[in-house]
Short mmCIF file of C-alpha atoms in Angstrom, two decimals:
data_model
loop_
_atom_site.label_atom_id
_atom_site.label_comp_id
_atom_site.label_asym_id
_atom_site.label_seq_id
_atom_site.Cartn_x
_atom_site.Cartn_y
_atom_site.Cartn_z
CA MET A 1 74.39 130.80 129.80
CA ARG A 2 73.56 127.52 128.20
CA ILE A 3 71.80 127.94 125.24
CA ARG A 4 70.49 124.40 123.66
CA SER A 5 69.57 123.68 120.14
CA PRO A 6 66.33 123.01 118.85
CA TRP A 7 65.19 119.35 118.18
CA TRP A 8 64.66 120.53 114.61
CA ALA A 9 68.09 122.05 114.03
CA THR A 10 69.81 119.01 115.00
CA SER A 11 67.52 116.88 112.52
CA LEU A 12 68.10 119.68 109.71
CA LEU A 13 72.44 118.90 110.60
CA ALA A 14 72.53 115.25 110.34
CA LEU A 15 70.36 115.09 107.50
CA ALA A 16 72.46 117.63 105.89
CA SER A 17 75.22 115.39 106.63
CA SER A 18 73.84 112.46 105.30
CA VAL A 19 73.26 113.86 101.68
CA THR A 20 76.42 115.64 101.66
CA MET A 21 78.02 111.84 102.34
CA ALA A 22 75.77 110.18 99.83
CA ALA A 23 76.38 113.15 97.00
CA THR A 24 78.19 111.73 93.56
CA PRO A 25 81.93 112.00 93.75
CA VAL A 26 83.39 115.11 91.85
CA ARG A 27 85.99 113.97 88.95
CA THR A 28 88.51 116.02 87.73
CA ALA A 29 89.92 116.30 84.33
CA GLY A 30 93.18 118.69 84.46
CA ASP A 31 92.86 121.92 86.43
CA ALA A 32 88.17 121.51 85.68
CA THR A 33 86.37 119.65 87.54
CA PHE A 34 82.96 117.56 86.28
CA SER A 35 80.85 116.85 88.45
CA GLY A 36 78.95 113.35 87.68
CA VAL A 37 80.59 113.00 84.00
CA PRO A 38 82.12 109.36 83.41
CA SER A 39 85.98 109.87 83.45
CA SER A 40 85.87 108.55 79.58
CA VAL A 41 84.07 111.67 78.46
CA VAL A 42 86.23 113.97 80.52
CA ALA A 43 89.51 112.22 79.10
CA GLY A 44 88.04 112.99 75.44
CA ILE A 45 87.36 116.43 76.38
CA ARG A 46 90.68 117.17 77.64
CA ALA A 47 92.42 114.87 74.88
CA THR A 48 95.07 117.03 73.28
CA PRO A 49 94.06 116.77 69.70
CA PRO A 50 96.52 115.11 66.98
CA LYS A 51 98.98 117.76 65.59
CA ALA A 52 99.06 118.14 61.95
CA ALA A 53 102.46 116.13 61.18
CA ASP A 54 100.65 112.76 62.34
CA LEU A 55 98.43 113.10 60.49
CA GLN A 56 100.80 112.43 57.28
CA PRO A 57 99.90 108.83 55.32
CA LYS A 58 101.93 106.54 56.37
CA GLN A 59 102.92 102.98 54.30
CA TYR A 60 104.36 99.92 55.65
CA THR A 61 105.67 97.12 53.45
CA PHE A 62 105.65 93.56 54.93
CA ASP A 63 107.06 90.20 53.42
CA VAL A 64 104.41 87.76 53.79
CA ARG A 65 105.53 84.20 55.11
CA PRO A 66 103.44 81.34 55.93
CA GLY A 67 102.33 81.50 59.48
CA ALA A 68 103.66 84.90 60.79
CA MET A 69 101.24 87.39 62.27
CA LEU A 70 102.08 90.77 61.20
CA ARG A 71 101.89 93.92 63.28
CA SER A 72 101.06 97.47 61.95
CA GLU A 73 99.07 100.52 63.12
CA LEU A 74 95.84 101.70 62.00
CA ALA A 75 94.24 105.37 61.63
CA ARG A 76 91.33 106.16 63.30
CA GLY A 77 88.72 107.88 61.37
CA PHE A 78 90.75 107.14 58.20
CA LEU A 79 90.26 104.80 55.25
CA ASN A 80 92.92 102.53 55.60
CA ARG A 81 94.32 100.16 52.06
CA ILE A 82 95.64 97.06 52.13
CA VAL A 83 97.56 95.84 49.11
CA THR A 84 97.15 91.89 49.08
CA PRO A 85 99.11 89.64 46.56
CA PHE A 86 96.04 87.82 46.13
CA VAL A 87 93.42 87.90 42.68
CA SER A 88 90.08 87.84 44.88
CA PRO A 89 90.87 88.76 48.82
CA ILE A 90 88.24 87.96 51.21
CA VAL A 91 88.56 89.18 55.24
CA LYS A 92 87.53 87.17 58.26
CA SER A 93 87.11 89.45 61.30
CA ILE A 94 85.41 89.51 64.43
CA SER A 95 86.54 92.93 65.35
CA PRO A 96 84.42 96.32 64.81
CA ILE A 97 85.36 97.44 61.57
CA LYS A 98 83.90 98.20 58.11
CA VAL A 99 86.22 96.20 55.34
CA GLN A 100 85.76 97.09 50.83
CA THR A 101 87.60 95.09 48.49
CA ALA A 102 88.41 96.17 45.12
CA GLY A 103 90.27 94.30 42.84
CA SER A 104 93.05 93.00 45.52
CA SER A 105 93.28 95.50 47.59
CA ILE A 106 91.08 96.13 50.96
CA PHE A 107 90.28 99.06 52.14
CA VAL A 108 89.60 99.44 56.23
CA SER A 109 88.03 101.44 58.83
CA VAL A 110 87.29 101.63 62.67
CA ASP A 111 85.61 103.87 64.80
CA PRO A 112 87.32 107.28 66.10
CA ALA A 113 86.67 105.67 69.71
CA GLN A 114 87.92 102.29 69.06
CA GLN A 115 91.15 101.75 71.16
CA GLU A 116 91.10 97.43 71.44
CA PRO A 117 93.46 95.70 68.45
CA VAL A 118 92.21 94.70 65.06
CA VAL A 119 92.58 90.98 64.36
CA LEU A 120 91.96 90.45 60.34
CA TYR A 121 92.57 87.07 58.42
CA VAL A 122 92.97 87.50 54.57
CA MET A 123 93.11 84.96 52.14
CA ASP A 124 92.63 84.67 48.71
CA LYS A 125 88.87 83.22 47.44
CA GLY A 126 88.91 79.80 47.06
CA ASP A 127 92.14 79.10 48.74
CA GLU A 128 91.23 80.02 52.34
CA LEU A 129 94.41 77.47 54.08
CA ASP A 130 96.73 80.10 52.55
CA ALA A 131 96.27 82.50 54.78
CA VAL A 132 98.11 86.26 56.16
CA SER A 133 97.26 87.18 59.90
CA LEU A 134 97.25 90.86 60.83
CA MET A 135 96.53 92.83 64.44
CA LEU A 136 96.21 96.50 63.42
CA TYR A 137 96.84 98.96 66.52
CA PRO A 138 94.52 102.04 66.13
CA LYS A 139 95.72 105.35 66.47
CA ASP A 140 95.48 108.91 65.63
CA VAL A 141 98.06 109.31 62.78
CA GLY A 142 96.92 109.95 58.95
CA PRO A 143 95.85 106.90 56.73
CA VAL A 144 97.73 103.77 56.75
CA GLU A 145 98.82 101.75 53.48
CA ILE A 146 99.98 98.40 54.37
CA ASP A 147 101.91 96.42 50.57
CA LEU A 148 101.67 92.69 51.57
CA ARG A 149 104.37 90.77 49.34
CA ARG A 150 105.19 87.34 48.30
CA PRO A 151 109.27 87.67 48.52
CA GLY A 152 111.24 86.48 45.73
CA VAL A 153 108.51 87.03 42.68
CA PRO A 154 109.25 87.38 40.20
CA GLY A 155 112.52 85.76 39.74
CA GLY A 156 114.80 83.17 42.22
CA THR A 157 112.92 80.13 44.06
CA ASN A 158 110.46 80.54 46.43
CA PRO A 159 108.98 78.46 48.66
CA ALA A 160 105.70 79.73 48.56
CA LEU A 161 105.64 79.54 44.86
CA ARG A 162 105.80 75.76 45.04
CA TYR A 163 103.54 73.94 42.60
CA ASP A 164 100.39 72.73 44.23
CA ASP A 165 97.93 71.02 42.14
CA SER A 166 95.05 70.99 44.47
CA LYS A 167 95.05 74.71 45.26
CA ALA A 168 95.55 75.76 41.99
CA SER A 169 92.62 73.40 40.50
CA SER A 170 90.67 75.22 43.78
CA TRP A 171 91.37 78.40 42.02
CA GLU A 172 90.60 77.53 39.05
CA GLN A 173 87.14 76.67 40.21
CA SER A 174 86.25 79.35 42.38
CA ALA A 175 84.16 81.29 39.91
CA PRO A 176 83.27 80.38 36.27
CA PHE A 177 85.49 79.48 33.19
CA ALA A 178 85.29 83.15 31.88
CA GLU A 179 85.65 84.55 35.16
CA THR A 180 88.88 82.54 35.73
CA LEU A 181 90.41 83.43 32.57
CA THR A 182 89.91 86.84 33.39
CA ASN A 183 91.26 86.74 37.02
CA LEU A 184 94.37 84.82 35.46
CA MET A 185 94.99 87.81 33.30
CA ARG A 186 94.56 90.34 35.79
CA THR A 187 96.87 88.30 37.90
CA LEU A 188 99.66 88.34 35.00
CA ALA A 189 99.55 91.52 34.63
CA GLN A 190 100.00 92.78 38.41
CA HIS A 191 103.28 90.34 38.29
CA LYS A 192 101.01 88.20 40.56
CA VAL A 193 100.65 84.25 40.51
CA PRO A 194 97.44 82.34 41.02
CA PRO A 195 97.41 80.29 44.69
CA GLY A 196 99.30 77.00 43.81
CA TYR A 197 100.76 77.71 40.41
CA ASP A 198 104.11 76.95 39.53
CA PHE A 199 106.42 79.95 37.95
CA ARG A 200 109.52 79.22 36.37
CA THR A 201 111.73 80.45 33.62
CA TYR A 202 110.54 80.11 29.74
CA ALA A 203 113.30 76.75 28.90
CA ALA A 204 114.41 76.04 25.02
CA SER A 205 112.03 72.58 25.40
CA ASP A 206 108.89 74.70 26.58
CA ALA A 207 106.41 75.40 23.38
CA MET A 208 104.83 78.79 23.60
CA PRO A 209 102.25 79.09 20.71
CA PRO A 210 103.79 81.38 18.08
CA CYS A 211 102.11 84.81 17.67
CA GLU A 212 102.99 86.14 13.76
CA GLN A 213 102.09 89.39 13.10
CA ALA A 214 104.47 91.92 11.16
CA GLY A 215 106.87 94.14 12.57
CA LEU A 216 105.86 92.20 16.10
CA ARG A 217 108.76 90.00 17.70
CA VAL A 218 107.64 88.07 20.88
CA THR A 219 110.63 86.50 23.17
CA PRO A 220 109.33 83.90 25.23
CA ARG A 221 110.27 84.96 29.04
CA GLN A 222 108.27 82.90 32.18
CA VAL A 223 105.56 80.21 32.39
CA ILE A 224 102.89 79.94 35.28
CA SER A 225 101.64 76.80 35.44
CA GLY A 226 98.47 75.54 37.27
CA HIS A 227 96.03 72.55 37.03
CA ASP A 228 94.24 72.58 33.79
CA MET A 229 95.84 76.09 32.41
CA VAL A 230 98.89 77.11 31.40
CA ALA A 231 100.14 80.71 30.75
CA PHE A 232 103.26 81.94 28.81
CA VAL A 233 104.62 85.49 29.59
CA GLY A 234 106.67 86.98 26.46
CA GLU A 235 107.92 90.22 26.13
CA LEU A 236 106.29 91.98 22.92
CA THR A 237 107.92 94.20 21.17
CA ASN A 238 107.65 96.82 18.38
CA THR A 239 110.52 96.63 15.63
CA THR A 240 109.65 99.36 13.21
CA SER A 241 109.61 102.70 13.29
CA THR A 242 105.85 103.51 13.44
CA PRO A 243 103.03 102.63 15.94
CA ILE A 244 101.65 98.97 15.35
CA GLU A 245 98.95 97.70 17.17
CA PHE A 246 99.42 94.02 18.25
CA GLN A 247 96.38 91.66 17.08
CA GLU A 248 95.79 88.60 19.63
CA GLN A 249 94.27 86.75 16.83
CA THR A 250 97.88 86.60 15.48
CA CYS A 251 98.48 83.99 18.27
CA GLY A 252 94.90 81.99 18.01
CA VAL A 253 96.08 78.40 16.96
CA ARG A 254 94.64 74.94 18.72
CA GLY A 255 94.28 74.59 22.40
CA VAL A 256 94.71 78.57 23.09
CA LEU A 257 92.08 79.54 25.46
CA ALA A 258 92.98 83.61 25.57
CA VAL A 259 95.42 85.96 24.69
CA ALA A 260 96.45 89.48 25.86
CA SER A 261 98.63 92.47 26.40
CA TRP A 262 100.12 94.57 29.31
CA PRO A 263 99.60 97.75 28.92
CA GLY A 264 98.09 97.80 25.99
CA PRO A 265 98.09 96.75 22.58
CA LEU A 266 99.15 99.54 20.84
CA LEU A 267 103.01 99.66 20.98
CA GLN A 268 105.29 102.77 19.73
CA PRO A 269 108.25 102.14 18.04
CA HIS A 270 110.93 99.84 19.46
CA GLN A 271 108.32 99.99 22.71
CA SER A 272 107.80 96.79 24.34
CA SER A 273 105.31 94.95 26.72
CA GLU A 274 103.89 91.88 28.27
CA VAL A 275 101.96 89.29 26.16
CA TYR A 276 100.19 86.66 27.78
CA VAL A 277 99.16 83.54 25.95
CA VAL A 278 96.82 80.69 28.16
CA VAL A 279 96.66 77.46 26.58
CA ARG A 280 95.39 74.05 28.31
CA ARG A 281 97.42 71.69 29.87
CA ALA A 282 95.86 68.88 27.69
CA SER A 283 96.89 70.53 24.69
CA LEU A 284 100.29 70.92 25.54
CA VAL A 285 100.71 66.55 26.07
CA ASP A 286 98.78 65.88 22.99
CA GLY A 287 101.05 66.41 20.41
CA THR A 288 101.87 70.30 20.37
CA GLN A 289 105.35 69.99 22.11
CA VAL A 290 107.97 71.27 20.50
CA ARG A 291 110.21 68.04 18.40
CA PRO A 292 113.60 68.64 17.26
CA SER A 293 113.91 69.27 13.51
CA ALA A 294 114.30 66.34 11.26
CA LEU A 295 116.61 68.67 9.64
CA SER A 296 118.86 68.83 12.91
CA VAL A 297 119.44 64.75 13.41
CA GLU A 298 122.91 63.71 12.51
CA GLY A 299 123.43 62.29 8.89
CA VAL A 300 120.32 64.00 7.39
CA GLN A 301 121.28 66.25 4.43
#
Protein backbone atom coordinates (compact mmCIF):
# COMPACT_ATOMS: atom_id res chain seq x y z
CA MET A 1 0.00 0.00 0.00
CA ARG A 2 1.34 3.41 -0.96
CA ILE A 3 1.33 5.92 1.83
CA ARG A 4 1.39 9.60 1.00
CA SER A 5 2.81 12.13 3.44
CA PRO A 6 0.49 14.94 4.32
CA TRP A 7 1.16 18.27 2.66
CA TRP A 8 2.22 19.92 5.89
CA ALA A 9 4.92 17.26 6.55
CA THR A 10 6.56 18.06 3.24
CA SER A 11 6.52 21.75 4.07
CA LEU A 12 8.17 21.14 7.47
CA LEU A 13 10.98 19.12 5.89
CA ALA A 14 11.67 21.87 3.39
CA LEU A 15 11.68 24.49 6.16
CA ALA A 16 14.06 22.41 8.29
CA SER A 17 16.41 22.04 5.34
CA SER A 18 16.50 25.80 4.71
CA VAL A 19 17.12 26.56 8.40
CA THR A 20 20.00 24.06 8.55
CA MET A 21 21.68 25.59 5.52
CA ALA A 22 21.37 29.11 6.91
CA ALA A 23 22.73 28.28 10.38
CA THR A 24 26.00 29.88 11.52
CA PRO A 25 28.98 27.66 10.62
CA VAL A 26 30.68 25.86 13.47
CA ARG A 27 34.29 26.96 14.01
CA THR A 28 36.75 24.52 15.49
CA ALA A 29 39.87 25.10 17.57
CA GLY A 30 41.75 21.93 18.36
CA ASP A 31 39.33 19.36 19.77
CA ALA A 32 36.76 21.93 20.91
CA THR A 33 34.00 23.54 18.87
CA PHE A 34 32.59 27.04 19.27
CA SER A 35 29.48 27.95 17.35
CA GLY A 36 29.36 31.55 16.17
CA VAL A 37 32.55 32.65 18.01
CA PRO A 38 35.05 34.78 15.99
CA SER A 39 38.25 32.94 15.14
CA SER A 40 40.40 35.67 16.79
CA VAL A 41 38.65 34.99 20.12
CA VAL A 42 38.98 31.24 19.72
CA ALA A 43 42.68 31.59 18.98
CA GLY A 44 43.10 33.57 22.19
CA ILE A 45 41.28 30.89 24.21
CA ARG A 46 43.40 28.06 22.81
CA ALA A 47 46.71 30.02 22.83
CA THR A 48 49.44 28.44 24.89
CA PRO A 49 50.49 30.80 27.71
CA PRO A 50 54.16 31.87 27.56
CA LYS A 51 56.60 29.90 29.68
CA ALA A 52 58.29 31.52 32.66
CA ALA A 53 61.67 31.22 30.90
CA ASP A 54 60.33 33.28 27.98
CA LEU A 55 59.42 36.16 30.30
CA GLN A 56 62.93 36.84 31.54
CA PRO A 57 64.13 40.44 30.92
CA LYS A 58 66.13 40.95 27.75
CA GLN A 59 68.72 43.56 26.84
CA TYR A 60 70.00 44.66 23.44
CA THR A 61 72.71 47.16 22.50
CA PHE A 62 72.82 48.91 19.13
CA ASP A 63 75.29 51.35 17.59
CA VAL A 64 73.42 54.36 16.26
CA ARG A 65 74.32 55.11 12.64
CA PRO A 66 72.75 57.86 10.49
CA GLY A 67 70.03 56.64 8.14
CA ALA A 68 69.80 53.12 9.55
CA MET A 69 66.58 51.61 10.92
CA LEU A 70 67.16 49.40 13.95
CA ARG A 71 64.96 46.33 14.50
CA SER A 72 64.26 44.62 17.79
CA GLU A 73 61.52 42.93 19.77
CA LEU A 74 59.15 44.58 22.23
CA ALA A 75 57.40 42.95 25.17
CA ARG A 76 53.62 42.91 25.25
CA GLY A 77 52.03 43.81 28.55
CA PHE A 78 55.31 45.04 30.11
CA LEU A 79 57.10 48.36 30.34
CA ASN A 80 60.06 48.45 27.93
CA ARG A 81 63.01 50.84 28.28
CA ILE A 82 65.03 52.52 25.51
CA VAL A 83 68.24 54.24 26.65
CA THR A 84 69.10 56.96 24.13
CA PRO A 85 72.24 59.01 23.49
CA PHE A 86 70.13 62.17 23.72
CA VAL A 87 69.82 64.66 26.56
CA SER A 88 66.09 65.38 26.14
CA PRO A 89 64.67 62.72 23.82
CA ILE A 90 61.32 63.12 22.11
CA VAL A 91 59.37 60.43 20.21
CA LYS A 92 57.37 60.63 16.99
CA SER A 93 55.06 57.74 16.10
CA ILE A 94 51.58 56.94 14.80
CA SER A 95 51.60 53.45 16.34
CA PRO A 96 49.18 52.65 19.20
CA ILE A 97 51.69 52.86 22.05
CA LYS A 98 52.17 54.60 25.39
CA VAL A 99 55.38 56.59 25.80
CA GLN A 100 57.00 58.22 28.83
CA THR A 101 60.41 59.89 29.07
CA ALA A 102 62.71 60.22 32.08
CA GLY A 103 66.06 61.86 31.53
CA SER A 104 67.68 60.25 28.49
CA SER A 105 65.47 57.14 28.72
CA ILE A 106 62.18 56.34 26.98
CA PHE A 107 59.63 53.90 28.40
CA VAL A 108 57.32 52.21 25.88
CA SER A 109 54.36 49.89 26.42
CA VAL A 110 51.94 48.23 23.98
CA ASP A 111 48.61 46.52 24.39
CA PRO A 112 48.82 42.74 25.06
CA ALA A 113 46.82 42.17 21.86
CA GLN A 114 49.16 44.28 19.70
CA GLN A 115 50.32 42.31 16.64
CA GLU A 116 51.61 44.88 14.16
CA PRO A 117 55.18 46.23 14.36
CA VAL A 118 55.70 49.55 16.13
CA VAL A 119 57.74 52.27 14.40
CA LEU A 120 59.39 55.04 16.43
CA TYR A 121 61.49 58.03 15.48
CA VAL A 122 63.58 59.19 18.44
CA MET A 123 65.42 62.51 18.41
CA ASP A 124 66.86 65.08 20.76
CA LYS A 125 64.87 68.18 21.59
CA GLY A 126 66.08 71.00 19.37
CA ASP A 127 67.81 68.65 16.90
CA GLU A 128 65.05 66.94 14.93
CA LEU A 129 67.38 66.24 11.98
CA ASP A 130 69.41 63.70 13.96
CA ALA A 131 66.74 61.02 14.45
CA VAL A 132 67.04 57.33 15.26
CA SER A 133 64.55 55.00 13.54
CA LEU A 134 63.26 51.92 15.38
CA MET A 135 60.99 49.10 14.20
CA LEU A 136 59.87 47.03 17.18
CA TYR A 137 58.01 43.70 16.94
CA PRO A 138 55.60 42.94 19.84
CA LYS A 139 56.21 39.51 21.34
CA ASP A 140 55.27 37.49 24.42
CA VAL A 141 58.61 38.03 26.14
CA GLY A 142 59.84 39.65 29.32
CA PRO A 143 60.62 43.39 29.61
CA VAL A 144 63.06 44.54 26.93
CA GLU A 145 65.79 47.15 27.40
CA ILE A 146 67.39 48.66 24.30
CA ASP A 147 70.61 50.62 24.69
CA LEU A 148 71.34 53.00 21.80
CA ARG A 149 74.96 54.09 21.63
CA ARG A 150 77.06 56.29 19.40
CA PRO A 151 80.16 54.36 18.33
CA GLY A 152 83.47 55.89 19.32
CA VAL A 153 82.35 57.85 22.38
CA PRO A 154 84.53 58.72 24.19
CA GLY A 155 87.94 58.64 22.48
CA GLY A 156 88.90 58.26 18.84
CA THR A 157 87.40 60.03 15.86
CA ASN A 158 83.69 59.70 15.35
CA PRO A 159 81.91 61.16 12.30
CA ALA A 160 78.75 61.61 14.37
CA LEU A 161 80.61 64.07 16.63
CA ARG A 162 81.91 66.46 13.98
CA TYR A 163 81.25 70.06 14.94
CA ASP A 164 78.00 71.40 13.53
CA ASP A 165 77.48 75.00 14.56
CA SER A 166 73.82 75.14 13.52
CA LYS A 167 72.97 72.02 15.52
CA ALA A 168 74.94 73.24 18.54
CA SER A 169 73.24 76.64 18.38
CA SER A 170 69.80 75.06 18.02
CA TRP A 171 70.40 72.82 21.03
CA GLU A 172 71.65 75.71 23.18
CA GLN A 173 68.61 77.81 22.32
CA SER A 174 66.03 75.02 22.77
CA ALA A 175 65.61 75.89 26.47
CA PRO A 176 66.16 78.84 28.83
CA PHE A 177 69.82 79.57 29.54
CA ALA A 178 69.85 78.18 33.09
CA GLU A 179 68.13 74.98 31.93
CA THR A 180 70.61 74.63 29.06
CA LEU A 181 73.50 74.82 31.53
CA THR A 182 71.88 72.12 33.66
CA ASN A 183 71.31 69.94 30.60
CA LEU A 184 74.93 70.40 29.56
CA MET A 185 76.23 69.33 32.98
CA ARG A 186 73.93 66.32 33.01
CA THR A 187 75.07 65.34 29.53
CA LEU A 188 78.72 65.49 30.54
CA ALA A 189 78.08 63.43 33.67
CA GLN A 190 76.43 60.79 31.47
CA HIS A 191 79.59 60.66 29.31
CA LYS A 192 77.67 62.04 26.34
CA VAL A 193 78.10 64.97 23.96
CA PRO A 194 75.33 67.46 23.05
CA PRO A 195 74.15 67.60 19.41
CA GLY A 196 76.53 69.50 17.16
CA TYR A 197 79.27 69.84 19.78
CA ASP A 198 82.90 69.04 19.05
CA PHE A 199 84.75 66.53 21.23
CA ARG A 200 88.53 66.30 21.50
CA THR A 201 91.36 65.62 23.88
CA TYR A 202 92.75 68.57 25.82
CA ALA A 203 95.82 70.16 24.20
CA ALA A 204 98.57 72.36 25.61
CA SER A 205 97.18 75.32 23.64
CA ASP A 206 93.81 75.07 25.43
CA ALA A 207 93.03 77.23 28.45
CA MET A 208 91.01 75.48 31.12
CA PRO A 209 90.30 77.93 33.96
CA PRO A 210 92.34 76.99 37.03
CA CYS A 211 90.70 75.42 40.09
CA GLU A 212 92.96 76.15 43.02
CA GLN A 213 92.06 74.38 46.24
CA ALA A 214 94.57 73.04 48.75
CA GLY A 215 94.88 69.26 48.61
CA LEU A 216 93.19 68.88 45.23
CA ARG A 217 94.86 68.45 41.85
CA VAL A 218 93.04 69.15 38.59
CA THR A 219 94.36 67.57 35.39
CA PRO A 220 92.64 68.79 32.18
CA ARG A 221 91.51 65.89 29.97
CA GLN A 222 88.84 66.86 27.40
CA VAL A 223 87.27 69.81 25.59
CA ILE A 224 83.65 69.82 24.39
CA SER A 225 82.87 72.89 22.26
CA GLY A 226 79.49 74.26 21.21
CA HIS A 227 78.20 77.45 19.61
CA ASP A 228 78.34 79.79 22.61
CA MET A 229 79.70 77.47 25.29
CA VAL A 230 82.84 75.41 25.81
CA ALA A 231 83.09 72.75 28.51
CA PHE A 232 86.39 71.59 29.97
CA VAL A 233 86.49 68.18 31.61
CA GLY A 234 89.25 67.54 34.12
CA GLU A 235 90.32 64.81 36.52
CA LEU A 236 89.94 66.01 40.09
CA THR A 237 92.12 64.11 42.62
CA ASN A 238 92.45 64.31 46.38
CA THR A 239 96.20 64.16 47.00
CA THR A 240 95.93 64.11 50.81
CA SER A 241 95.24 61.44 53.44
CA THR A 242 91.99 63.08 54.63
CA PRO A 243 88.61 63.61 52.93
CA ILE A 244 88.16 66.92 51.10
CA GLU A 245 84.98 68.53 49.77
CA PHE A 246 85.51 70.26 46.46
CA GLN A 247 84.50 73.91 46.45
CA GLU A 248 83.20 74.93 43.01
CA GLN A 249 83.89 78.61 43.63
CA THR A 250 87.64 77.92 43.51
CA CYS A 251 87.20 77.78 39.71
CA GLY A 252 85.30 81.06 39.57
CA VAL A 253 87.35 83.24 37.27
CA ARG A 254 86.18 85.64 34.54
CA GLY A 255 84.13 83.96 31.85
CA VAL A 256 83.17 80.87 33.88
CA LEU A 257 79.44 80.09 33.64
CA ALA A 258 79.15 76.95 35.76
CA VAL A 259 81.23 74.41 37.66
CA ALA A 260 80.25 70.91 38.79
CA SER A 261 81.82 67.58 39.70
CA TRP A 262 80.69 64.00 39.35
CA PRO A 263 80.02 61.67 41.08
CA GLY A 264 80.16 64.24 43.89
CA PRO A 265 82.14 66.96 45.63
CA LEU A 266 83.33 64.82 48.57
CA LEU A 267 86.59 63.04 47.73
CA GLN A 268 88.14 60.41 49.95
CA PRO A 269 91.96 60.22 50.23
CA HIS A 270 93.52 59.70 46.76
CA GLN A 271 90.06 59.40 45.19
CA SER A 272 89.35 61.00 41.80
CA SER A 273 86.25 62.34 40.09
CA GLU A 274 85.44 64.43 37.03
CA VAL A 275 85.15 68.21 37.18
CA TYR A 276 83.29 70.23 34.54
CA VAL A 277 84.02 73.90 33.93
CA VAL A 278 81.82 75.69 31.38
CA VAL A 279 82.85 79.02 29.88
CA ARG A 280 81.56 81.30 27.14
CA ARG A 281 83.31 80.73 23.86
CA ALA A 282 83.78 84.49 23.51
CA SER A 283 85.87 84.58 26.70
CA LEU A 284 88.42 82.33 25.01
CA VAL A 285 88.92 84.86 22.23
CA ASP A 286 89.20 88.08 24.22
CA GLY A 287 92.57 87.63 25.84
CA THR A 288 92.12 84.72 28.22
CA GLN A 289 94.02 82.19 26.07
CA VAL A 290 97.24 80.66 27.28
CA ARG A 291 100.33 82.58 26.08
CA PRO A 292 103.98 81.50 26.28
CA SER A 293 105.81 82.79 29.31
CA ALA A 294 108.10 85.72 28.59
CA LEU A 295 110.73 83.98 30.70
CA SER A 296 110.84 81.08 28.24
CA VAL A 297 111.77 83.30 25.29
CA GLU A 298 115.34 82.77 24.15
CA GLY A 299 117.66 85.48 25.41
CA VAL A 300 115.55 86.41 28.43
CA GLN A 301 117.24 85.69 31.76
